[in-house]
PDB file of C-alpha atoms in Angstrom:
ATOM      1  CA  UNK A 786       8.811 -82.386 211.245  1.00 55.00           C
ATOM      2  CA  UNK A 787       7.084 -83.521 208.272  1.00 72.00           C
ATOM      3  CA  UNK A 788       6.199 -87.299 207.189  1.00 85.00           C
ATOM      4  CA  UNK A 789       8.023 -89.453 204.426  1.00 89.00           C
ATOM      5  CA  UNK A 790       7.875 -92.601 202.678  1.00 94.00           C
ATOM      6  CA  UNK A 791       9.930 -95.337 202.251  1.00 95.00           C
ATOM      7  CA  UNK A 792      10.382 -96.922 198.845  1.00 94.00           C
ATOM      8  CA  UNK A 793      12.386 -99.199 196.848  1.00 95.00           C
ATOM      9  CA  UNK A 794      14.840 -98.352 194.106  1.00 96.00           C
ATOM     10  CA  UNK A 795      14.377 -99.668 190.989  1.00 95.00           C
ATOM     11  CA  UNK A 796      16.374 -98.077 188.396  1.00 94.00           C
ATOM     12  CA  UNK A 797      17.079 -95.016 186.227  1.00 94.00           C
ATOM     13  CA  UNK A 798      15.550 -93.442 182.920  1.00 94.00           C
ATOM     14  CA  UNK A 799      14.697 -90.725 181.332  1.00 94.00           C
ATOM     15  CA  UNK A 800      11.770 -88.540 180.720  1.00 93.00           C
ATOM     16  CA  UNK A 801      10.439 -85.580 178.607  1.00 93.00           C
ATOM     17  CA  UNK A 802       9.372 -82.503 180.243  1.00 88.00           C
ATOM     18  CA  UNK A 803       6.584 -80.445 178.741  1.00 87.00           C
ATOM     19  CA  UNK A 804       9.402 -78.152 177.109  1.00 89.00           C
ATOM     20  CA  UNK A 805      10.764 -81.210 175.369  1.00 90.00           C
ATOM     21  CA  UNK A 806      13.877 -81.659 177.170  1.00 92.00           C
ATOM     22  CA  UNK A 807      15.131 -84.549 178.386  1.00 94.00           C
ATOM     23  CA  UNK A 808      15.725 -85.288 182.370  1.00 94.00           C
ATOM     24  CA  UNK A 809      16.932 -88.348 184.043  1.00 95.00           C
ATOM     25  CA  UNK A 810      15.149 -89.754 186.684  1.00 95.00           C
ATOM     26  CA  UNK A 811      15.493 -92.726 189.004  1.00 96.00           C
ATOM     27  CA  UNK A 812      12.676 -94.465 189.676  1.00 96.00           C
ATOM     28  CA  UNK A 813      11.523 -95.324 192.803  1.00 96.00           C
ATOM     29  CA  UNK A 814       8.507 -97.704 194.121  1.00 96.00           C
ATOM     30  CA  UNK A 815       6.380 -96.619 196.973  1.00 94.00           C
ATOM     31  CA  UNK A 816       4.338 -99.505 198.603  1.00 91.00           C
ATOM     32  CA  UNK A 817       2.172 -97.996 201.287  1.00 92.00           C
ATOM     33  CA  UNK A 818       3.549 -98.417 204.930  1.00 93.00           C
ATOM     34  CA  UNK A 819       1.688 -99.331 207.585  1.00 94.00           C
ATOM     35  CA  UNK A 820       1.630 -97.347 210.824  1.00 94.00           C
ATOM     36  CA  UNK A 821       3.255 -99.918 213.913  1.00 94.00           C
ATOM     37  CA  UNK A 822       3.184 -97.709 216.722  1.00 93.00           C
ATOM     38  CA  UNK A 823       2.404 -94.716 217.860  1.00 94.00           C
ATOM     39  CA  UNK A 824       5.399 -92.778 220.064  1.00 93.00           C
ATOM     40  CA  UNK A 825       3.941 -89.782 222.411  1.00 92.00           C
ATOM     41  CA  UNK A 826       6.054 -87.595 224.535  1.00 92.00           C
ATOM     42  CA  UNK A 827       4.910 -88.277 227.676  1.00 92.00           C
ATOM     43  CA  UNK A 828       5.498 -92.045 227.406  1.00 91.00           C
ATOM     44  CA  UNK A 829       8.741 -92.200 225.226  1.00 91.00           C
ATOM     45  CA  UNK A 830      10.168 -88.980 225.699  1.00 93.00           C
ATOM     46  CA  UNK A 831       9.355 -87.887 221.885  1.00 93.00           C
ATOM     47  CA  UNK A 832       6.741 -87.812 219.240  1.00 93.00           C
ATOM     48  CA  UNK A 833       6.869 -90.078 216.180  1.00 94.00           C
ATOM     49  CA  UNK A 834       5.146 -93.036 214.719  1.00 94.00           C
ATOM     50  CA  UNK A 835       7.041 -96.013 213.810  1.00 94.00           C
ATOM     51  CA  UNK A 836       6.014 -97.608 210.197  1.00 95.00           C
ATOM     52  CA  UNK A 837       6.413-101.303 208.756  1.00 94.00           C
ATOM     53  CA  UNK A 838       7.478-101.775 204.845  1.00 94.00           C
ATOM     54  CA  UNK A 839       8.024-105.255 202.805  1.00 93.00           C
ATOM     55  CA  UNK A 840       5.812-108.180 204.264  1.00 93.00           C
ATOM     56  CA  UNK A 841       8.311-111.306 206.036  1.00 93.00           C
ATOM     57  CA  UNK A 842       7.555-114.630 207.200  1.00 93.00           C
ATOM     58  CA  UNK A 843       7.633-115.633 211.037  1.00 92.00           C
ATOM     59  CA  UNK A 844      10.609-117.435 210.404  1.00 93.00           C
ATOM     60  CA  UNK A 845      12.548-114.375 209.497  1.00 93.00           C
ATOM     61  CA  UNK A 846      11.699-112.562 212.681  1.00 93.00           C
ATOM     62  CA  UNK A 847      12.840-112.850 216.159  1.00 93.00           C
ATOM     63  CA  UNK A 848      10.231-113.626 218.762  1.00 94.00           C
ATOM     64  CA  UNK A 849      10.113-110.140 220.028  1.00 94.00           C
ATOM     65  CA  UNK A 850       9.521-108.885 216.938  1.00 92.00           C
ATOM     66  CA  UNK A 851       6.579-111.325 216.140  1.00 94.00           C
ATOM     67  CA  UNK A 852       5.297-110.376 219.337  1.00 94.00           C
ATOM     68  CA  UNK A 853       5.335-106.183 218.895  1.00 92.00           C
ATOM     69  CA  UNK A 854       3.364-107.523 215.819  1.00 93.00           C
ATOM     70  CA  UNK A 855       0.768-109.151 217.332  1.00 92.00           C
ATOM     71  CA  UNK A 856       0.223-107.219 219.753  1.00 90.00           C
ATOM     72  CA  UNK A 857      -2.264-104.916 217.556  1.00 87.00           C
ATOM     73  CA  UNK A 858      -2.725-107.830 215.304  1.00 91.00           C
ATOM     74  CA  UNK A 859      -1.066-106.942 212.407  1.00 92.00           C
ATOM     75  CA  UNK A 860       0.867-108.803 209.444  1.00 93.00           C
ATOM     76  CA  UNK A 861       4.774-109.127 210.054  1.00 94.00           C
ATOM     77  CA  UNK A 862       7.202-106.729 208.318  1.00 94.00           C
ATOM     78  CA  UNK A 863      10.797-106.668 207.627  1.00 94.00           C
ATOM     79  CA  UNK A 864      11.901-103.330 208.013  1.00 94.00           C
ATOM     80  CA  UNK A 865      10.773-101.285 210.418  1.00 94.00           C
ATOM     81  CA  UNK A 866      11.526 -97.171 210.329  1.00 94.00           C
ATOM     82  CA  UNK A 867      10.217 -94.240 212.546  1.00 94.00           C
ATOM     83  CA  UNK A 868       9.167 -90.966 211.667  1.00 93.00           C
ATOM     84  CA  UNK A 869       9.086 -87.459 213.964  1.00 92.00           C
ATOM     85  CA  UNK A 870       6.173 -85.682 213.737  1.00 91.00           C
ATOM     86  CA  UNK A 871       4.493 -83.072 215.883  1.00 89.00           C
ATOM     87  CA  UNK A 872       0.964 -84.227 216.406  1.00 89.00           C
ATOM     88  CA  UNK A 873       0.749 -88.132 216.892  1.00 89.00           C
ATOM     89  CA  UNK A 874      -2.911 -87.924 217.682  1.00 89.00           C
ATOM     90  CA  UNK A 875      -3.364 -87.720 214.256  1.00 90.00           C
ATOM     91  CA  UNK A 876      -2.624 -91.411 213.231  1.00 92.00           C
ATOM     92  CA  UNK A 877      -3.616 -94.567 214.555  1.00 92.00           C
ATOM     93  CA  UNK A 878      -2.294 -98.094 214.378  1.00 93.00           C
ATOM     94  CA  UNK A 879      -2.835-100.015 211.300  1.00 91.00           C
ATOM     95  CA  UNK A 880      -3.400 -96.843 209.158  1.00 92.00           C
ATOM     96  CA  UNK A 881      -1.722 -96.904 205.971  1.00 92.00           C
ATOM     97  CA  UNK A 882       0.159 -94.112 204.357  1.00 92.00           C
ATOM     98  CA  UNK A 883       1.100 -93.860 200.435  1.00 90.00           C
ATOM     99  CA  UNK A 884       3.054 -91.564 197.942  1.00 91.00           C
ATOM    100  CA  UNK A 885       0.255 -89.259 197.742  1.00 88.00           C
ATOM    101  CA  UNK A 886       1.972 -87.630 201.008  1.00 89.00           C
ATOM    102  CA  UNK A 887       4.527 -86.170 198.657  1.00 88.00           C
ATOM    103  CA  UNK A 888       1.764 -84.713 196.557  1.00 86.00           C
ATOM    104  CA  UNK A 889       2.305 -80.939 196.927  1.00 86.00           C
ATOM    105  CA  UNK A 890       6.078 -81.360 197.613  1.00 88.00           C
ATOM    106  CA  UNK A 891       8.293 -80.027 195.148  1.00 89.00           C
ATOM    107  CA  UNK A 892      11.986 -81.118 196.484  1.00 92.00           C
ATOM    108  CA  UNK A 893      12.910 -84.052 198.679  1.00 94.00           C
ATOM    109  CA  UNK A 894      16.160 -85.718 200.527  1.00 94.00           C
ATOM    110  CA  UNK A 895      16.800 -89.241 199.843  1.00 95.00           C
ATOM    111  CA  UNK A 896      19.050 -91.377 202.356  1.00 95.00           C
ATOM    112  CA  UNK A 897      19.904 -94.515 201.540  1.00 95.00           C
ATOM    113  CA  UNK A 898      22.875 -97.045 201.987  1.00 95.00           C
ATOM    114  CA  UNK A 899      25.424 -96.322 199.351  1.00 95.00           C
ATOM    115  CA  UNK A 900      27.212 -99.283 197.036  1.00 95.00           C
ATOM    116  CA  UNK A 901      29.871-100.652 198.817  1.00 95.00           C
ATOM    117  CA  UNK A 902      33.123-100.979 197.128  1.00 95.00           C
ATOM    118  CA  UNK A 903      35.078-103.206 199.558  1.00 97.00           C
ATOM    119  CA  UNK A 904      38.660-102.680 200.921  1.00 97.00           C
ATOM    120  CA  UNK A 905      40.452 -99.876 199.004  1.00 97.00           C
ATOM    121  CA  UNK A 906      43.292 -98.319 199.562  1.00 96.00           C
ATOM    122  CA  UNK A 907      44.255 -94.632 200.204  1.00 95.00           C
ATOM    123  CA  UNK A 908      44.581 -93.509 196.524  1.00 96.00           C
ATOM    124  CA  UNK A 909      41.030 -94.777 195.718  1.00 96.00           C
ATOM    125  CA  UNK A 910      39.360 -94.085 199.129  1.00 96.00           C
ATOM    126  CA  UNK A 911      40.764 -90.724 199.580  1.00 96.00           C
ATOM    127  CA  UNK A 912      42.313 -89.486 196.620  1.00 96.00           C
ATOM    128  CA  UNK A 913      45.593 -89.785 197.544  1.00 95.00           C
ATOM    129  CA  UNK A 914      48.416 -88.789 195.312  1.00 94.00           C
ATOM    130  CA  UNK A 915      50.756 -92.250 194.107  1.00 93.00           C
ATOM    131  CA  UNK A 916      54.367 -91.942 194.456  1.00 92.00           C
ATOM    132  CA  UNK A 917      57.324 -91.877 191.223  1.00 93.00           C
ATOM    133  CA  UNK A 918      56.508 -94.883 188.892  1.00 94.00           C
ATOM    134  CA  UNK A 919      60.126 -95.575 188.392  1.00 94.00           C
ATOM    135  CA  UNK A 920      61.674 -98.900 188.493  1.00 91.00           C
ATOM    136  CA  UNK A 921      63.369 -98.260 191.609  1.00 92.00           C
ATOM    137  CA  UNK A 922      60.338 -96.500 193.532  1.00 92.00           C
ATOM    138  CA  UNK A 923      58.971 -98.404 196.384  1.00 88.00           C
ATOM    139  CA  UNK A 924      56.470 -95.822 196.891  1.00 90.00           C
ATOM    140  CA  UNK A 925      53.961 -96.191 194.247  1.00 93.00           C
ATOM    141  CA  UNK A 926      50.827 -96.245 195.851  1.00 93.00           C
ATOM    142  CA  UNK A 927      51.661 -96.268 199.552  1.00 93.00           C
ATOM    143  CA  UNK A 928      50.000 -94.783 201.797  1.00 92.00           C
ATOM    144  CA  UNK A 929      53.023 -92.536 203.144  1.00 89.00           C
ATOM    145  CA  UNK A 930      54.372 -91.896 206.863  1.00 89.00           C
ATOM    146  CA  UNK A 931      51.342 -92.059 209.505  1.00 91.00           C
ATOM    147  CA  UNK A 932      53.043 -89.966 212.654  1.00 89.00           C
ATOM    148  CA  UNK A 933      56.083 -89.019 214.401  1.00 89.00           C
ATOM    149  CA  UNK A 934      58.134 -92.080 216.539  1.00 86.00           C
ATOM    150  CA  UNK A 935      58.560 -90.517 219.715  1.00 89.00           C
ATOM    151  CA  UNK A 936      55.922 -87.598 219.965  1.00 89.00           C
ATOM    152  CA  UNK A 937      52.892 -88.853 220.392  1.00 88.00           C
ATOM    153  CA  UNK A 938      53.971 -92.199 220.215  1.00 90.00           C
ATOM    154  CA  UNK A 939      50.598 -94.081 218.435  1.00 92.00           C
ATOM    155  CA  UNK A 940      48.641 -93.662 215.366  1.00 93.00           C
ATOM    156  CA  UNK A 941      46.137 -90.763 216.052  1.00 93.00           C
ATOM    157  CA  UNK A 942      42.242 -91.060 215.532  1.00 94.00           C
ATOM    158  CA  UNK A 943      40.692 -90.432 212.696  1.00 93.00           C
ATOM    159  CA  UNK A 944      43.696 -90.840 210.398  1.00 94.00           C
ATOM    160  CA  UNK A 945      42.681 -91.833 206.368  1.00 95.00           C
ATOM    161  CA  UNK A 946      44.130 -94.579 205.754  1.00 95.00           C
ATOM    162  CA  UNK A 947      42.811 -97.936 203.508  1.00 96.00           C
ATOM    163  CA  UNK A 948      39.817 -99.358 204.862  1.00 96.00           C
ATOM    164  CA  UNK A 949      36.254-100.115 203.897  1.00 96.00           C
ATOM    165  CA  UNK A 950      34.734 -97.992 201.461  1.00 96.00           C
ATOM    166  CA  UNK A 951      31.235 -97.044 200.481  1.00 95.00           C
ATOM    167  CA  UNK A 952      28.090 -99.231 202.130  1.00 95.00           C
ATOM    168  CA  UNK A 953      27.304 -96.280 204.051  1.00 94.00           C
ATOM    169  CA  UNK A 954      24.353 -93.939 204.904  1.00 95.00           C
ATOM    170  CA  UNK A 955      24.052 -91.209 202.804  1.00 95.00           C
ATOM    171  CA  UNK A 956      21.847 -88.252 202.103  1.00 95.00           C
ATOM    172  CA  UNK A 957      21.327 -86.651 198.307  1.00 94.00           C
ATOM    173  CA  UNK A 958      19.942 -83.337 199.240  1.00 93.00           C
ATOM    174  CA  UNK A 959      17.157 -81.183 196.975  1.00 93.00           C
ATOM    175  CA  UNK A 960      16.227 -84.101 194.662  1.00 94.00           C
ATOM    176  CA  UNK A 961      13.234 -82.453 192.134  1.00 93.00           C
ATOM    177  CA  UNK A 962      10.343 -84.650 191.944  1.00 93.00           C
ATOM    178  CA  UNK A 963       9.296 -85.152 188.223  1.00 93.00           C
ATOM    179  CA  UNK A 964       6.447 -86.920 188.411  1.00 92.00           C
ATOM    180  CA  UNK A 965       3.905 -89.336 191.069  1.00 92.00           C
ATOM    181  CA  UNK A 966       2.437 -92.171 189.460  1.00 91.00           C
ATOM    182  CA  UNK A 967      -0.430 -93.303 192.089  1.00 87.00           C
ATOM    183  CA  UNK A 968      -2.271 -95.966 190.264  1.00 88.00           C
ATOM    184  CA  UNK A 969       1.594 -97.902 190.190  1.00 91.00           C
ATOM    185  CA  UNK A 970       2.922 -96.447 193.557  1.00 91.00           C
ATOM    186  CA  UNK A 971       5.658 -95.316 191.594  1.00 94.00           C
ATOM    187  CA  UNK A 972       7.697 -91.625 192.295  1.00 94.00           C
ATOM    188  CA  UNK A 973      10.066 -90.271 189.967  1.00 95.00           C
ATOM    189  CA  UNK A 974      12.982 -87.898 191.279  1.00 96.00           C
ATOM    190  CA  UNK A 975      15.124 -85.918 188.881  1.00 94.00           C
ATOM    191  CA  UNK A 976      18.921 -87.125 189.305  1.00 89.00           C
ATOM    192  CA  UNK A 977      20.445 -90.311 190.934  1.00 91.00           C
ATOM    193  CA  UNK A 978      19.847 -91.703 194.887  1.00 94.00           C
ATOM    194  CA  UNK A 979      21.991 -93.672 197.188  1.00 94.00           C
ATOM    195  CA  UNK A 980      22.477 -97.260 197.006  1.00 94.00           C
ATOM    196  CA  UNK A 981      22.106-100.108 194.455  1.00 94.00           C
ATOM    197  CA  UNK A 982      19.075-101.139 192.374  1.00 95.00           C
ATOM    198  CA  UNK A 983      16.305-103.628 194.834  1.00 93.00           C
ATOM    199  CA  UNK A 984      17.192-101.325 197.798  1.00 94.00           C
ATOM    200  CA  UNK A 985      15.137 -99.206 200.353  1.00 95.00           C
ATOM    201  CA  UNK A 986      15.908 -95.794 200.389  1.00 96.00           C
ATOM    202  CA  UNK A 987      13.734 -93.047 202.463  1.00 95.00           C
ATOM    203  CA  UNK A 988      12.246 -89.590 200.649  1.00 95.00           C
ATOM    204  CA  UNK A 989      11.381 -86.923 202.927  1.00 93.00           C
ATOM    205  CA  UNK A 990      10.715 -83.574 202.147  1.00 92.00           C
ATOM    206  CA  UNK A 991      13.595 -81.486 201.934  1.00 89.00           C
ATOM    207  CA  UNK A 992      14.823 -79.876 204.930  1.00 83.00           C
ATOM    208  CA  UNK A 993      17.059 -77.707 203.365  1.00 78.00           C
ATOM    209  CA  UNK A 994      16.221 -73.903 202.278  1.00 66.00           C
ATOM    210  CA  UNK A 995      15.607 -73.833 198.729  1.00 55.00           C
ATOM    211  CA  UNK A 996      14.472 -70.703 195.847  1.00 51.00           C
TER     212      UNK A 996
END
C-alpha cells in the first residue's frame, strides 16, 4: 500500500530525452493535498487517510460536508479521495503532501474518468460487424438477433448492445515518469492518461510487476 497524488490534467507535449529522442508526455499538475482524516483499523475497520484537493466555496458543499471540515478547522475542498496505507500513525490532520512522493518512483498507474462519447450503437461501441450495403438490405448497421423466443424467454444480462459509451473509470497501467517539476507542481508521464483536458486523474505507483 503505497501513497499517491491526485492531479489535474492539463495537456500533452513532447520532450527530449538526454539521447535526443523525442517522447510524448502528458502533463499533469500536482497541487499538494491536504490530509482530512485519518482512518485506523480499530475504529473503521481499515487503514487509510482520506485527502482534500481543489479549494470550494460553502455554497458548493452540503452541510455535512462543511461540517467534517470544520471539525479540525480546515478550508473546504471539492473532491475528496482516500488512500490505503499501512501505518496511519505516520500522518496527521492538516499535513500536506506534494509530488515529491513520486520522487524515487520510476512507473505509475493513472485512473481517471475517460471522455464520454454519448449513445453509440453496437458497431461503434463494440465493434460490431455492419450488414450488406445493398439497396435492399435492412440490416446495415443493426444490431442483429438478441436471443431465442421461447428458451429462455428474456434478454439475458450482460448482452452488448447500444448504450452509453466512454465516461468511465479507467486505469492506464506502467505509465514512465519523464520528469518532476517541483518548483511548478508539475509531473510529466510518458504516453497519454484517461479523461479530458481540466480533469482529476489519480497517479499511484504502479502495482503491477515490471523489468
Amino acid at each position: 500500500m503505497t501513497l499517491g497524488v491526485i492531479g489535474e490534467k492539463l495537456g500533452m507535449t513532447q520532450v527530449y530525452n538526454e539521447e535526443g529522442l523525442c517522447i510524448p508526455v502528458t502533463v499533469i499538475k500536482v497541487d499538494p493535498l491536504t490530509v482530512v482524516q485519518i482512518k485506523t483499523l480499530e475504529i473503521d475497520g481499515y487503514n487509510a487517510i482520506q485527502v482534500g484537493v481543489v479549494p470550494a466555496k460553502e455554497k458548493h458543499l452540503t452541510k455535512a460536508q462543511i461540517g467534517h471540515f470544520k471539525k479540525n478547522n480546515l478550508e473546504n475542498f471539492r473532491h475528496l479521495q482516500e488512500f490505503r496505507v499501512d501505518n496511519p500513525s505516520e500522518y496527521q490532520v492538516g499535513q500536506k503532501i506534494d509530488v515529491s512522493v513520486l520522487a524515487e518512483i520510476s512507473k505509475v498507474d493513472v485512473s481517471g474518468k475517460s471522455i464520454g462519447k454519448g449513445f453509440q450503437g453496437t458497431v461503434k461501441r463494440h465493434n460490431f460487424s455492419r450488414g450488406p450495403m445493398g439497396h435492399g438490405s435492412k440490416n446495415h448497421r443493426e444490431p442483429g438477433s438478441i436471443g431465442a423466443g421461447t428458451t429462455p424467454g428474456r434478454v439475458l444480462k450482460g448482452k452488448r448492445m447500444a448504450g452509453n459509451m466512454g465516461n468511465k473509470k479507467v486505469t492506464v497501467s506502467k505509465l514512465s515518469v519523464v520528469k518532476i517539476v517541483s518548483d511548478k507542481n508539475l509531473l510529466l508521464v510518458k504516453g497519454s492518461v484517461p479523461g479530458p483536458e481540466g480533469k482529476l486523474v489519480t497517479i499511484r505507483p504502479s502495482r503491477t510487476k515490471w523489468n
